[in-house]
Every structure is written in C-alpha cells, then in structure tokens.
Amino acid sequence: MTTRVLLLGGTAEARELAAALVGRPDTVVVSSLAGRVANPRLPVGEVRIGGFGGVDGLTQWLVEHQVDVLIDATHPYAERIRSSAVRAAEATGVPHLRLERPGWTSGPGDRWHRVPHLAAAADLVPRLGGRAFVTTGRQGLDAFLPLRDTWLLVRVVDEPQTPLPANVSVIRDRGPYQLAAETALMTAHRIDVLVTKDSGGTYTMAKLAAARDLGLPVVMVDRPAAVAVPVQASEIGAAVAWLETVLSRR
C-alpha cells in the first residue's frame, strides 16, 4: 500500500526530509511551498507552489488528493499555515507531525535583547545603536521604516516591492553564511546593532557569532506562540521514525 505524504516545506529541514523520503517504494511525497520567494530552493521530488486558501482550502486539498499523512516543516514564524495544518488534520483525521528546528540559545559573551514582536524590535533599536543590520525578512520590513534617524542595512532574498527611504540600504543574499563574511560585512558597514528572528538552525547563525565577536547587541524577536500539535519533532531522524510508525499501522 502506497502512502501519500503532503510535506509543507520551504525550510532546509523540509528539503532534507524530502530527500530522505522521496524514492521510497511505500510513499509518494508532495512538497508544498508558499511561493513567497521568487526563486526558492526546490526539494527533490514532486513540488506544488502557492497557498491553499486557509483551513478550508487545505482541508479540501487533503481530501481531493487522498493525502494519508501531513507533515508541517514550515518556518517557525509561518503562523497561518501552521494553524491551518492543525485544523485541517483534525477535520480530516490525517496523521499530522510538526517538524520544527530548536531556537537559538544565548551563551557567554552574547548581548541579546529578546522582544515579543517586530514592533517591539523597531522600538528598541534606536536605544541600542544608530546603524542596524536588519535580517528579519522582506515581509516585516515595514515595522522599521519609521526609524528615519537610524541607518538600516536590510538583508533580503527578494527586492522589497515598496519604495524605501534614503536611510535604508538593501542587500540581496541568502544563507548559508560564514562567520568571516558576516564579520566583514558588519565591520564594513559600521553596524552597531543586529536585528534577527529566532529562526534557529545553522544557515544564518554565523551572524550571531559575528555580533558576539564584535561586541554588538542583538535584538532577538521571539517566535510566535506555539500552536498545540499532537506530535512534534525537532530532528529529521525523529520525523522519519514517526512516519515509519504510521506506515506500520496502515
């Protein structure tokens, strides 16, 4: 019996999990990407791009495509799809796993200031420095645009779609990043405060080490409140083991 798996992705973990599952004779895996990045890194195997239209749309998709297993490996800050996945799985009775990498933890020498959301981060930045390196993504950029007296170096994957004030400089890049390059970037632009989300993982954590080495404060935007999920995993191996258990019961 073949098991159809819908893998909500867009993260490095999702791509790694897809690679571990695609090619198995007992599973068909479809990776779904939100489509918010113009040229996303694609996982191996079948891929669909675009939203579902909320809970009802995802529920309908699960039914129409006869999905047997739902794995949500989206970004820790993808609140809407995470909530939709929980409710759609409940509505259809489809086994559901949330795969989410652990957040970052501060260590000796770190000067982190944790805040609950982007608005709080924007409020704090001027009190910590006059030249900020903002790495919270294109979609959250509006929170920082009122800071006309603070120079902002903004790193994004895709170019912002709205006009930006003169105090904002944009660089387009995507991880993984290396410590030496991150240190050189912050030094060259005379950065005195780093702004980031608690994304976790290794792809972008070099900026934290660079800030530590340079003695810079870091404004760390906490993850949104977690949605209750019956089964969660923080590692690829645990997700595969869970799927093996589901397969054994079918």
PDB file of C-alpha atoms in Angstrom:
ATOM      1  CA  MET A   1       0.000   0.000   0.000  1.00  0.00           C
ATOM      2  CA  THR A   2       1.352   3.397  -1.013  1.00  0.00           C
ATOM      3  CA  THR A   3       1.124   6.251   1.472  1.00  0.00           C
ATOM      4  CA  ARG A   4       0.620   9.782   0.149  1.00  0.00           C
ATOM      5  CA  VAL A   5       2.513  12.399   2.165  1.00  0.00           C
ATOM      6  CA  LEU A   6       1.969  16.151   1.927  1.00  0.00           C
ATOM      7  CA  LEU A   7       5.091  17.922   3.186  1.00  0.00           C
ATOM      8  CA  LEU A   8       4.602  21.622   3.925  1.00  0.00           C
ATOM      9  CA  GLY A   9       8.067  22.972   3.328  1.00  0.00           C
ATOM     10  CA  GLY A  10      10.248  25.905   2.410  1.00  0.00           C
ATOM     11  CA  THR A  11      12.919  25.195   5.034  1.00  0.00           C
ATOM     12  CA  ALA A  12      16.232  23.354   4.964  1.00  0.00           C
ATOM     13  CA  GLU A  13      14.707  20.708   7.210  1.00  0.00           C
ATOM     14  CA  ALA A  14      11.850  20.165   4.771  1.00  0.00           C
ATOM     15  CA  ARG A  15      14.280  19.697   1.892  1.00  0.00           C
ATOM     16  CA  GLU A  16      16.334  17.248   3.934  1.00  0.00           C
ATOM     17  CA  LEU A  17      13.237  15.302   4.916  1.00  0.00           C
ATOM     18  CA  ALA A  18      12.005  15.197   1.317  1.00  0.00           C
ATOM     19  CA  ALA A  19      15.369  13.783   0.266  1.00  0.00           C
ATOM     20  CA  ALA A  20      15.040  11.083   2.920  1.00  0.00           C
ATOM     21  CA  LEU A  21      11.523  10.105   1.821  1.00  0.00           C
ATOM     22  CA  VAL A  22      11.451  10.509  -1.963  1.00  0.00           C
ATOM     23  CA  GLY A  23      12.217   7.269  -3.706  1.00  0.00           C
ATOM     24  CA  ARG A  24      10.776   5.019  -1.038  1.00  0.00           C
ATOM     25  CA  PRO A  25       8.542   2.405  -2.681  1.00  0.00           C
ATOM     26  CA  ASP A  26       5.868   2.780   0.008  1.00  0.00           C
ATOM     27  CA  THR A  27       5.434   6.585  -0.123  1.00  0.00           C
ATOM     28  CA  VAL A  28       4.539   9.346  -2.565  1.00  0.00           C
ATOM     29  CA  VAL A  29       5.746  12.731  -1.310  1.00  0.00           C
ATOM     30  CA  VAL A  30       4.490  16.128  -2.472  1.00  0.00           C
ATOM     31  CA  SER A  31       6.357  19.142  -1.108  1.00  0.00           C
ATOM     32  CA  SER A  32       4.342  22.359  -0.905  1.00  0.00           C
ATOM     33  CA  LEU A  33       5.998  25.800  -0.940  1.00  0.00           C
ATOM     34  CA  ALA A  34       4.192  29.041  -0.169  1.00  0.00           C
ATOM     35  CA  GLY A  35       5.621  30.856  -3.195  1.00  0.00           C
ATOM     36  CA  ARG A  36       6.746  33.958  -1.323  1.00  0.00           C
ATOM     37  CA  VAL A  37      10.302  33.707  -2.705  1.00  0.00           C
ATOM     38  CA  ALA A  38      10.803  34.296  -6.425  1.00  0.00           C
ATOM     39  CA  ASN A  39      13.382  31.542  -6.902  1.00  0.00           C
ATOM     40  CA  PRO A  40      13.090  29.147  -3.975  1.00  0.00           C
ATOM     41  CA  ARG A  41      15.437  26.270  -3.333  1.00  0.00           C
ATOM     42  CA  LEU A  42      13.425  23.302  -4.510  1.00  0.00           C
ATOM     43  CA  PRO A  43      13.380  19.933  -2.770  1.00  0.00           C
ATOM     44  CA  VAL A  44      13.715  16.679  -4.673  1.00  0.00           C
ATOM     45  CA  GLY A  45      10.530  15.049  -5.859  1.00  0.00           C
ATOM     46  CA  GLU A  46       7.122  16.475  -6.703  1.00  0.00           C
ATOM     47  CA  VAL A  47       6.555  20.131  -5.775  1.00  0.00           C
ATOM     48  CA  ARG A  48       3.493  22.394  -5.674  1.00  0.00           C
ATOM     49  CA  ILE A  49       3.853  26.151  -5.193  1.00  0.00           C
ATOM     50  CA  GLY A  50       1.238  28.511  -3.770  1.00  0.00           C
ATOM     51  CA  GLY A  51      -1.127  28.826  -0.849  1.00  0.00           C
ATOM     52  CA  PHE A  52      -4.148  26.665  -0.140  1.00  0.00           C
ATOM     53  CA  GLY A  53      -6.627  29.377   0.784  1.00  0.00           C
ATOM     54  CA  GLY A  54      -6.735  28.849   4.529  1.00  0.00           C
ATOM     55  CA  VAL A  55      -8.076  25.946   6.543  1.00  0.00           C
ATOM     56  CA  ASP A  56     -10.920  25.101   4.167  1.00  0.00           C
ATOM     57  CA  GLY A  57      -8.636  25.082   1.151  1.00  0.00           C
ATOM     58  CA  LEU A  58      -6.053  22.857   2.805  1.00  0.00           C
ATOM     59  CA  THR A  59      -8.759  20.521   4.095  1.00  0.00           C
ATOM     60  CA  GLN A  60     -10.199  20.214   0.611  1.00  0.00           C
ATOM     61  CA  TRP A  61      -6.758  19.563  -0.863  1.00  0.00           C
ATOM     62  CA  LEU A  62      -6.088  16.757   1.614  1.00  0.00           C
ATOM     63  CA  VAL A  63      -9.384  15.109   0.706  1.00  0.00           C
ATOM     64  CA  GLU A  64      -9.198  15.577  -3.054  1.00  0.00           C
ATOM     65  CA  HIS A  65      -5.615  14.309  -3.271  1.00  0.00           C
ATOM     66  CA  GLN A  66      -6.242  11.442  -0.847  1.00  0.00           C
ATOM     67  CA  VAL A  67      -3.421  12.504   1.472  1.00  0.00           C
ATOM     68  CA  ASP A  68      -2.613   9.922   4.149  1.00  0.00           C
ATOM     69  CA  VAL A  69      -0.007  11.865   6.158  1.00  0.00           C
ATOM     70  CA  LEU A  70       0.572  15.598   6.714  1.00  0.00           C
ATOM     71  CA  ILE A  71       3.996  16.840   7.788  1.00  0.00           C
ATOM     72  CA  ASP A  72       4.389  20.539   8.550  1.00  0.00           C
ATOM     73  CA  ALA A  73       8.029  21.588   8.259  1.00  0.00           C
ATOM     74  CA  THR A  74       7.411  25.256   7.531  1.00  0.00           C
ATOM     75  CA  HIS A  75       9.347  28.164   9.029  1.00  0.00           C
ATOM     76  CA  PRO A  76       8.934  28.762  12.783  1.00  0.00           C
ATOM     77  CA  TYR A  77       7.305  32.137  12.000  1.00  0.00           C
ATOM     78  CA  ALA A  78       4.805  30.791   9.433  1.00  0.00           C
ATOM     79  CA  GLU A  79       1.872  31.171  11.825  1.00  0.00           C
ATOM     80  CA  ARG A  80      -1.018  30.930   9.391  1.00  0.00           C
ATOM     81  CA  ILE A  81      -0.093  27.677   7.669  1.00  0.00           C
ATOM     82  CA  ARG A  82       0.893  26.104  10.963  1.00  0.00           C
ATOM     83  CA  SER A  83      -2.559  26.803  12.393  1.00  0.00           C
ATOM     84  CA  SER A  84      -4.266  25.704   9.181  1.00  0.00           C
ATOM     85  CA  ALA A  85      -2.350  22.418   9.220  1.00  0.00           C
ATOM     86  CA  VAL A  86      -3.535  21.610  12.735  1.00  0.00           C
ATOM     87  CA  ARG A  87      -7.167  22.332  11.954  1.00  0.00           C
ATOM     88  CA  ALA A  88      -7.164  20.596   8.567  1.00  0.00           C
ATOM     89  CA  ALA A  89      -5.592  17.470  10.071  1.00  0.00           C
ATOM     90  CA  GLU A  90      -8.235  17.447  12.796  1.00  0.00           C
ATOM     91  CA  ALA A  91     -11.019  17.855  10.246  1.00  0.00           C
ATOM     92  CA  THR A  92      -9.816  15.004   8.042  1.00  0.00           C
ATOM     93  CA  GLY A  93      -8.298  12.668  10.628  1.00  0.00           C
ATOM     94  CA  VAL A  94      -4.999  12.673   8.736  1.00  0.00           C
ATOM     95  CA  PRO A  95      -1.967  11.890  10.954  1.00  0.00           C
ATOM     96  CA  HIS A  96      -0.044  15.133  11.433  1.00  0.00           C
ATOM     97  CA  LEU A  97       3.525  15.880  12.506  1.00  0.00           C
ATOM     98  CA  ARG A  98       5.084  19.275  13.161  1.00  0.00           C
ATOM     99  CA  LEU A  99       8.833  19.318  12.389  1.00  0.00           C
ATOM    100  CA  GLU A 100      10.470  22.436  13.814  1.00  0.00           C
ATOM    101  CA  ARG A 101      14.115  23.133  14.494  1.00  0.00           C
ATOM    102  CA  PRO A 102      15.008  24.365  18.001  1.00  0.00           C
ATOM    103  CA  GLY A 103      15.532  28.061  18.560  1.00  0.00           C
ATOM    104  CA  TRP A 104      18.876  29.643  19.364  1.00  0.00           C
ATOM    105  CA  THR A 105      20.252  29.919  22.884  1.00  0.00           C
ATOM    106  CA  SER A 106      22.495  32.735  24.055  1.00  0.00           C
ATOM    107  CA  GLY A 107      25.893  31.963  25.519  1.00  0.00           C
ATOM    108  CA  PRO A 108      28.814  33.705  27.203  1.00  0.00           C
ATOM    109  CA  GLY A 109      29.606  36.997  25.537  1.00  0.00           C
ATOM    110  CA  ASP A 110      26.207  37.374  23.873  1.00  0.00           C
ATOM    111  CA  ARG A 111      24.298  40.627  24.393  1.00  0.00           C
ATOM    112  CA  TRP A 112      20.819  39.577  23.408  1.00  0.00           C
ATOM    113  CA  HIS A 113      17.673  41.590  23.973  1.00  0.00           C
ATOM    114  CA  ARG A 114      14.586  39.419  23.449  1.00  0.00           C
ATOM    115  CA  VAL A 115      11.416  41.114  22.248  1.00  0.00           C
ATOM    116  CA  PRO A 116       7.969  39.631  21.501  1.00  0.00           C
ATOM    117  CA  HIS A 117       7.438  41.009  18.001  1.00  0.00           C
ATOM    118  CA  LEU A 118       8.821  43.212  15.215  1.00  0.00           C
ATOM    119  CA  ALA A 119       7.203  46.401  16.502  1.00  0.00           C
ATOM    120  CA  ALA A 120       9.000  45.977  19.822  1.00  0.00           C
ATOM    121  CA  ALA A 121      12.248  45.355  17.962  1.00  0.00           C
ATOM    122  CA  ALA A 122      11.852  48.569  15.975  1.00  0.00           C
ATOM    123  CA  ASP A 123      11.137  50.468  19.189  1.00  0.00           C
ATOM    124  CA  LEU A 124      14.286  49.135  20.861  1.00  0.00           C
ATOM    125  CA  VAL A 125      16.779  49.557  18.019  1.00  0.00           C
ATOM    126  CA  PRO A 126      17.361  53.358  18.349  1.00  0.00           C
ATOM    127  CA  ARG A 127      18.219  52.909  22.020  1.00  0.00           C
ATOM    128  CA  LEU A 128      20.963  50.423  21.176  1.00  0.00           C
ATOM    129  CA  GLY A 129      22.621  51.955  18.152  1.00  0.00           C
ATOM    130  CA  GLY A 130      22.390  54.218  15.143  1.00  0.00           C
ATOM    131  CA  ARG A 131      23.343  51.707  12.446  1.00  0.00           C
ATOM    132  CA  ALA A 132      21.340  48.479  12.432  1.00  0.00           C
ATOM    133  CA  PHE A 133      21.699  45.286  10.425  1.00  0.00           C
ATOM    134  CA  VAL A 134      18.121  44.046   9.959  1.00  0.00           C
ATOM    135  CA  THR A 135      17.758  40.389   8.969  1.00  0.00           C
ATOM    136  CA  THR A 136      14.093  39.739   9.755  1.00  0.00           C
ATOM    137  CA  GLY A 137      12.941  39.412   6.144  1.00  0.00           C
ATOM    138  CA  ARG A 138      11.231  41.485   3.488  1.00  0.00           C
ATOM    139  CA  GLN A 139       7.707  40.995   4.781  1.00  0.00           C
ATOM    140  CA  GLY A 140       8.477  42.513   8.174  1.00  0.00           C
ATOM    141  CA  LEU A 141      10.389  45.493   6.829  1.00  0.00           C
ATOM    142  CA  ASP A 142       7.525  47.975   7.279  1.00  0.00           C
ATOM    143  CA  ALA A 143       7.970  47.861  11.056  1.00  0.00           C
ATOM    144  CA  PHE A 144      11.402  49.513  10.724  1.00  0.00           C
ATOM    145  CA  LEU A 145      10.718  52.140   8.048  1.00  0.00           C
ATOM    146  CA  PRO A 146       9.581  54.834  10.550  1.00  0.00           C
ATOM    147  CA  LEU A 147      13.124  54.835  12.026  1.00  0.00           C
ATOM    148  CA  ARG A 148      14.330  57.753   9.911  1.00  0.00           C
ATOM    149  CA  ASP A 149      17.159  58.663  12.312  1.00  0.00           C
ATOM    150  CA  THR A 150      18.625  55.132  12.249  1.00  0.00           C
ATOM    151  CA  TRP A 151      20.607  53.830   9.265  1.00  0.00           C
ATOM    152  CA  LEU A 152      19.395  50.372   8.272  1.00  0.00           C
ATOM    153  CA  LEU A 153      21.224  47.694   6.330  1.00  0.00           C
ATOM    154  CA  VAL A 154      18.481  45.269   5.309  1.00  0.00           C
ATOM    155  CA  ARG A 155      19.268  41.804   4.009  1.00  0.00           C
ATOM    156  CA  VAL A 156      16.541  40.086   1.998  1.00  0.00           C
ATOM    157  CA  VAL A 157      16.192  37.319  -0.570  1.00  0.00           C
ATOM    158  CA  ASP A 158      13.916  39.301  -2.910  1.00  0.00           C
ATOM    159  CA  GLU A 159      13.884  43.043  -3.536  1.00  0.00           C
ATOM    160  CA  PRO A 160      11.291  44.937  -1.443  1.00  0.00           C
ATOM    161  CA  GLN A 161       8.288  45.945  -3.528  1.00  0.00           C
ATOM    162  CA  THR A 162       7.740  49.343  -1.918  1.00  0.00           C
ATOM    163  CA  PRO A 163       9.943  52.460  -2.205  1.00  0.00           C
ATOM    164  CA  LEU A 164      12.423  52.781   0.652  1.00  0.00           C
ATOM    165  CA  PRO A 165      13.654  55.926   2.434  1.00  0.00           C
ATOM    166  CA  ALA A 166      17.216  57.156   1.994  1.00  0.00           C
ATOM    167  CA  ASN A 167      18.364  55.725   5.319  1.00  0.00           C
ATOM    168  CA  VAL A 168      17.696  52.142   4.169  1.00  0.00           C
ATOM    169  CA  SER A 169      20.259  50.173   2.175  1.00  0.00           C
ATOM    170  CA  VAL A 170      19.307  46.750   0.792  1.00  0.00           C
ATOM    171  CA  ILE A 171      21.479  43.743   0.055  1.00  0.00           C
ATOM    172  CA  ARG A 172      20.054  40.620  -1.548  1.00  0.00           C
ATOM    173  CA  ASP A 173      21.519  37.364  -0.342  1.00  0.00           C
ATOM    174  CA  ARG A 174      20.555  34.031   1.184  1.00  0.00           C
ATOM    175  CA  GLY A 175      22.279  31.599   3.508  1.00  0.00           C
ATOM    176  CA  PRO A 176      24.171  29.651   4.460  1.00  0.00           C
ATOM    177  CA  TYR A 177      26.533  32.360   5.721  1.00  0.00           C
ATOM    178  CA  GLN A 178      30.080  32.119   7.026  1.00  0.00           C
ATOM    179  CA  LEU A 179      31.494  33.821  10.118  1.00  0.00           C
ATOM    180  CA  ALA A 180      34.329  35.632   8.324  1.00  0.00           C
ATOM    181  CA  ALA A 181      31.985  37.098   5.716  1.00  0.00           C
ATOM    182  CA  GLU A 182      29.412  38.167   8.309  1.00  0.00           C
ATOM    183  CA  THR A 183      32.096  39.821  10.425  1.00  0.00           C
ATOM    184  CA  ALA A 184      33.491  41.640   7.391  1.00  0.00           C
ATOM    185  CA  LEU A 185      30.016  42.809   6.359  1.00  0.00           C
ATOM    186  CA  MET A 186      29.171  44.247   9.773  1.00  0.00           C
ATOM    187  CA  THR A 187      32.582  45.871  10.076  1.00  0.00           C
ATOM    188  CA  ALA A 188      32.474  47.442   6.622  1.00  0.00           C
ATOM    189  CA  HIS A 189      29.065  48.979   7.277  1.00  0.00           C
ATOM    190  CA  ARG A 190      29.946  50.043  10.841  1.00  0.00           C
ATOM    191  CA  ILE A 191      26.985  48.132  12.253  1.00  0.00           C
ATOM    192  CA  ASP A 192      26.340  48.635  15.965  1.00  0.00           C
ATOM    193  CA  VAL A 193      23.198  46.522  16.464  1.00  0.00           C
ATOM    194  CA  LEU A 194      21.922  43.320  14.838  1.00  0.00           C
ATOM    195  CA  VAL A 195      18.198  42.549  14.483  1.00  0.00           C
ATOM    196  CA  THR A 196      17.078  38.992  13.832  1.00  0.00           C
ATOM    197  CA  LYS A 197      14.329  36.464  14.389  1.00  0.00           C
ATOM    198  CA  ASP A 198      14.945  33.373  16.500  1.00  0.00           C
ATOM    199  CA  SER A 199      14.902  31.185  13.406  1.00  0.00           C
ATOM    200  CA  GLY A 200      17.257  28.541  14.738  1.00  0.00           C
ATOM    201  CA  GLY A 201      19.347  26.222  12.585  1.00  0.00           C
ATOM    202  CA  THR A 202      22.829  26.680  11.161  1.00  0.00           C
ATOM    203  CA  TYR A 203      22.147  28.516   7.884  1.00  0.00           C
ATOM    204  CA  THR A 204      22.099  32.013   9.371  1.00  0.00           C
ATOM    205  CA  MET A 205      23.589  31.639  12.840  1.00  0.00           C
ATOM    206  CA  ALA A 206      27.023  32.949  11.778  1.00  0.00           C
ATOM    207  CA  LYS A 207      25.695  36.498  12.202  1.00  0.00           C
ATOM    208  CA  LEU A 208      25.197  35.794  15.909  1.00  0.00           C
ATOM    209  CA  ALA A 209      28.801  34.693  16.317  1.00  0.00           C
ATOM    210  CA  ALA A 210      29.949  37.752  14.389  1.00  0.00           C
ATOM    211  CA  ALA A 211      27.922  40.049  16.648  1.00  0.00           C
ATOM    212  CA  ARG A 212      29.369  38.329  19.713  1.00  0.00           C
ATOM    213  CA  ASP A 213      32.934  38.699  18.443  1.00  0.00           C
ATOM    214  CA  LEU A 214      32.337  42.370  17.649  1.00  0.00           C
ATOM    215  CA  GLY A 215      30.650  43.017  20.995  1.00  0.00           C
ATOM    216  CA  LEU A 216      27.380  44.095  19.355  1.00  0.00           C
ATOM    217  CA  PRO A 217      23.932  43.914  20.941  1.00  0.00           C
ATOM    218  CA  VAL A 218      21.395  41.647  19.246  1.00  0.00           C
ATOM    219  CA  VAL A 219      17.659  42.316  19.155  1.00  0.00           C
ATOM    220  CA  MET A 220      16.132  38.832  19.047  1.00  0.00           C
ATOM    221  CA  VAL A 221      12.473  38.603  18.004  1.00  0.00           C
ATOM    222  CA  ASP A 222      10.876  35.666  19.791  1.00  0.00           C
ATOM    223  CA  ARG A 223       8.895  33.029  17.959  1.00  0.00           C
ATOM    224  CA  PRO A 224       5.114  33.362  17.898  1.00  0.00           C
ATOM    225  CA  ALA A 225       3.138  31.380  20.433  1.00  0.00           C
ATOM    226  CA  ALA A 226       3.185  27.706  19.573  1.00  0.00           C
ATOM    227  CA  VAL A 227       0.059  26.029  18.231  1.00  0.00           C
ATOM    228  CA  ALA A 228      -0.731  22.795  20.045  1.00  0.00           C
ATOM    229  CA  VAL A 229       0.209  19.845  17.836  1.00  0.00           C
ATOM    230  CA  PRO A 230      -0.271  16.229  18.957  1.00  0.00           C
ATOM    231  CA  VAL A 231       3.088  15.093  17.542  1.00  0.00           C
ATOM    232  CA  GLN A 232       6.216  17.234  17.232  1.00  0.00           C
ATOM    233  CA  ALA A 233       9.808  16.538  16.237  1.00  0.00           C
ATOM    234  CA  SER A 234      12.935  18.656  16.164  1.00  0.00           C
ATOM    235  CA  GLU A 235      15.141  16.323  14.098  1.00  0.00           C
ATOM    236  CA  ILE A 236      14.841  14.634  10.708  1.00  0.00           C
ATOM    237  CA  GLY A 237      15.502  11.203  12.177  1.00  0.00           C
ATOM    238  CA  ALA A 238      12.617  11.558  14.610  1.00  0.00           C
ATOM    239  CA  ALA A 239      10.275  12.595  11.799  1.00  0.00           C
ATOM    240  CA  VAL A 240      11.266   9.586   9.707  1.00  0.00           C
ATOM    241  CA  ALA A 241      10.822   7.291  12.709  1.00  0.00           C
ATOM    242  CA  TRP A 242       7.328   8.702  13.295  1.00  0.00           C
ATOM    243  CA  LEU A 243       6.413   8.099   9.665  1.00  0.00           C
ATOM    244  CA  GLU A 244       7.683   4.526   9.929  1.00  0.00           C
ATOM    245  CA  THR A 245       5.304   4.024  12.856  1.00  0.00           C
ATOM    246  CA  VAL A 246       2.403   5.429  10.852  1.00  0.00           C
ATOM    247  CA  LEU A 247       3.246   3.166   7.916  1.00  0.00           C
ATOM    248  CA  SER A 248       3.386   0.117  10.142  1.00  0.00           C
ATOM    249  CA  ARG A 249      -0.168   0.780  11.289  1.00  0.00           C
ATOM    250  CA  ARG A 250      -1.620   1.085   7.815  1.00  0.00           C
TER     251      ARG A 250
END
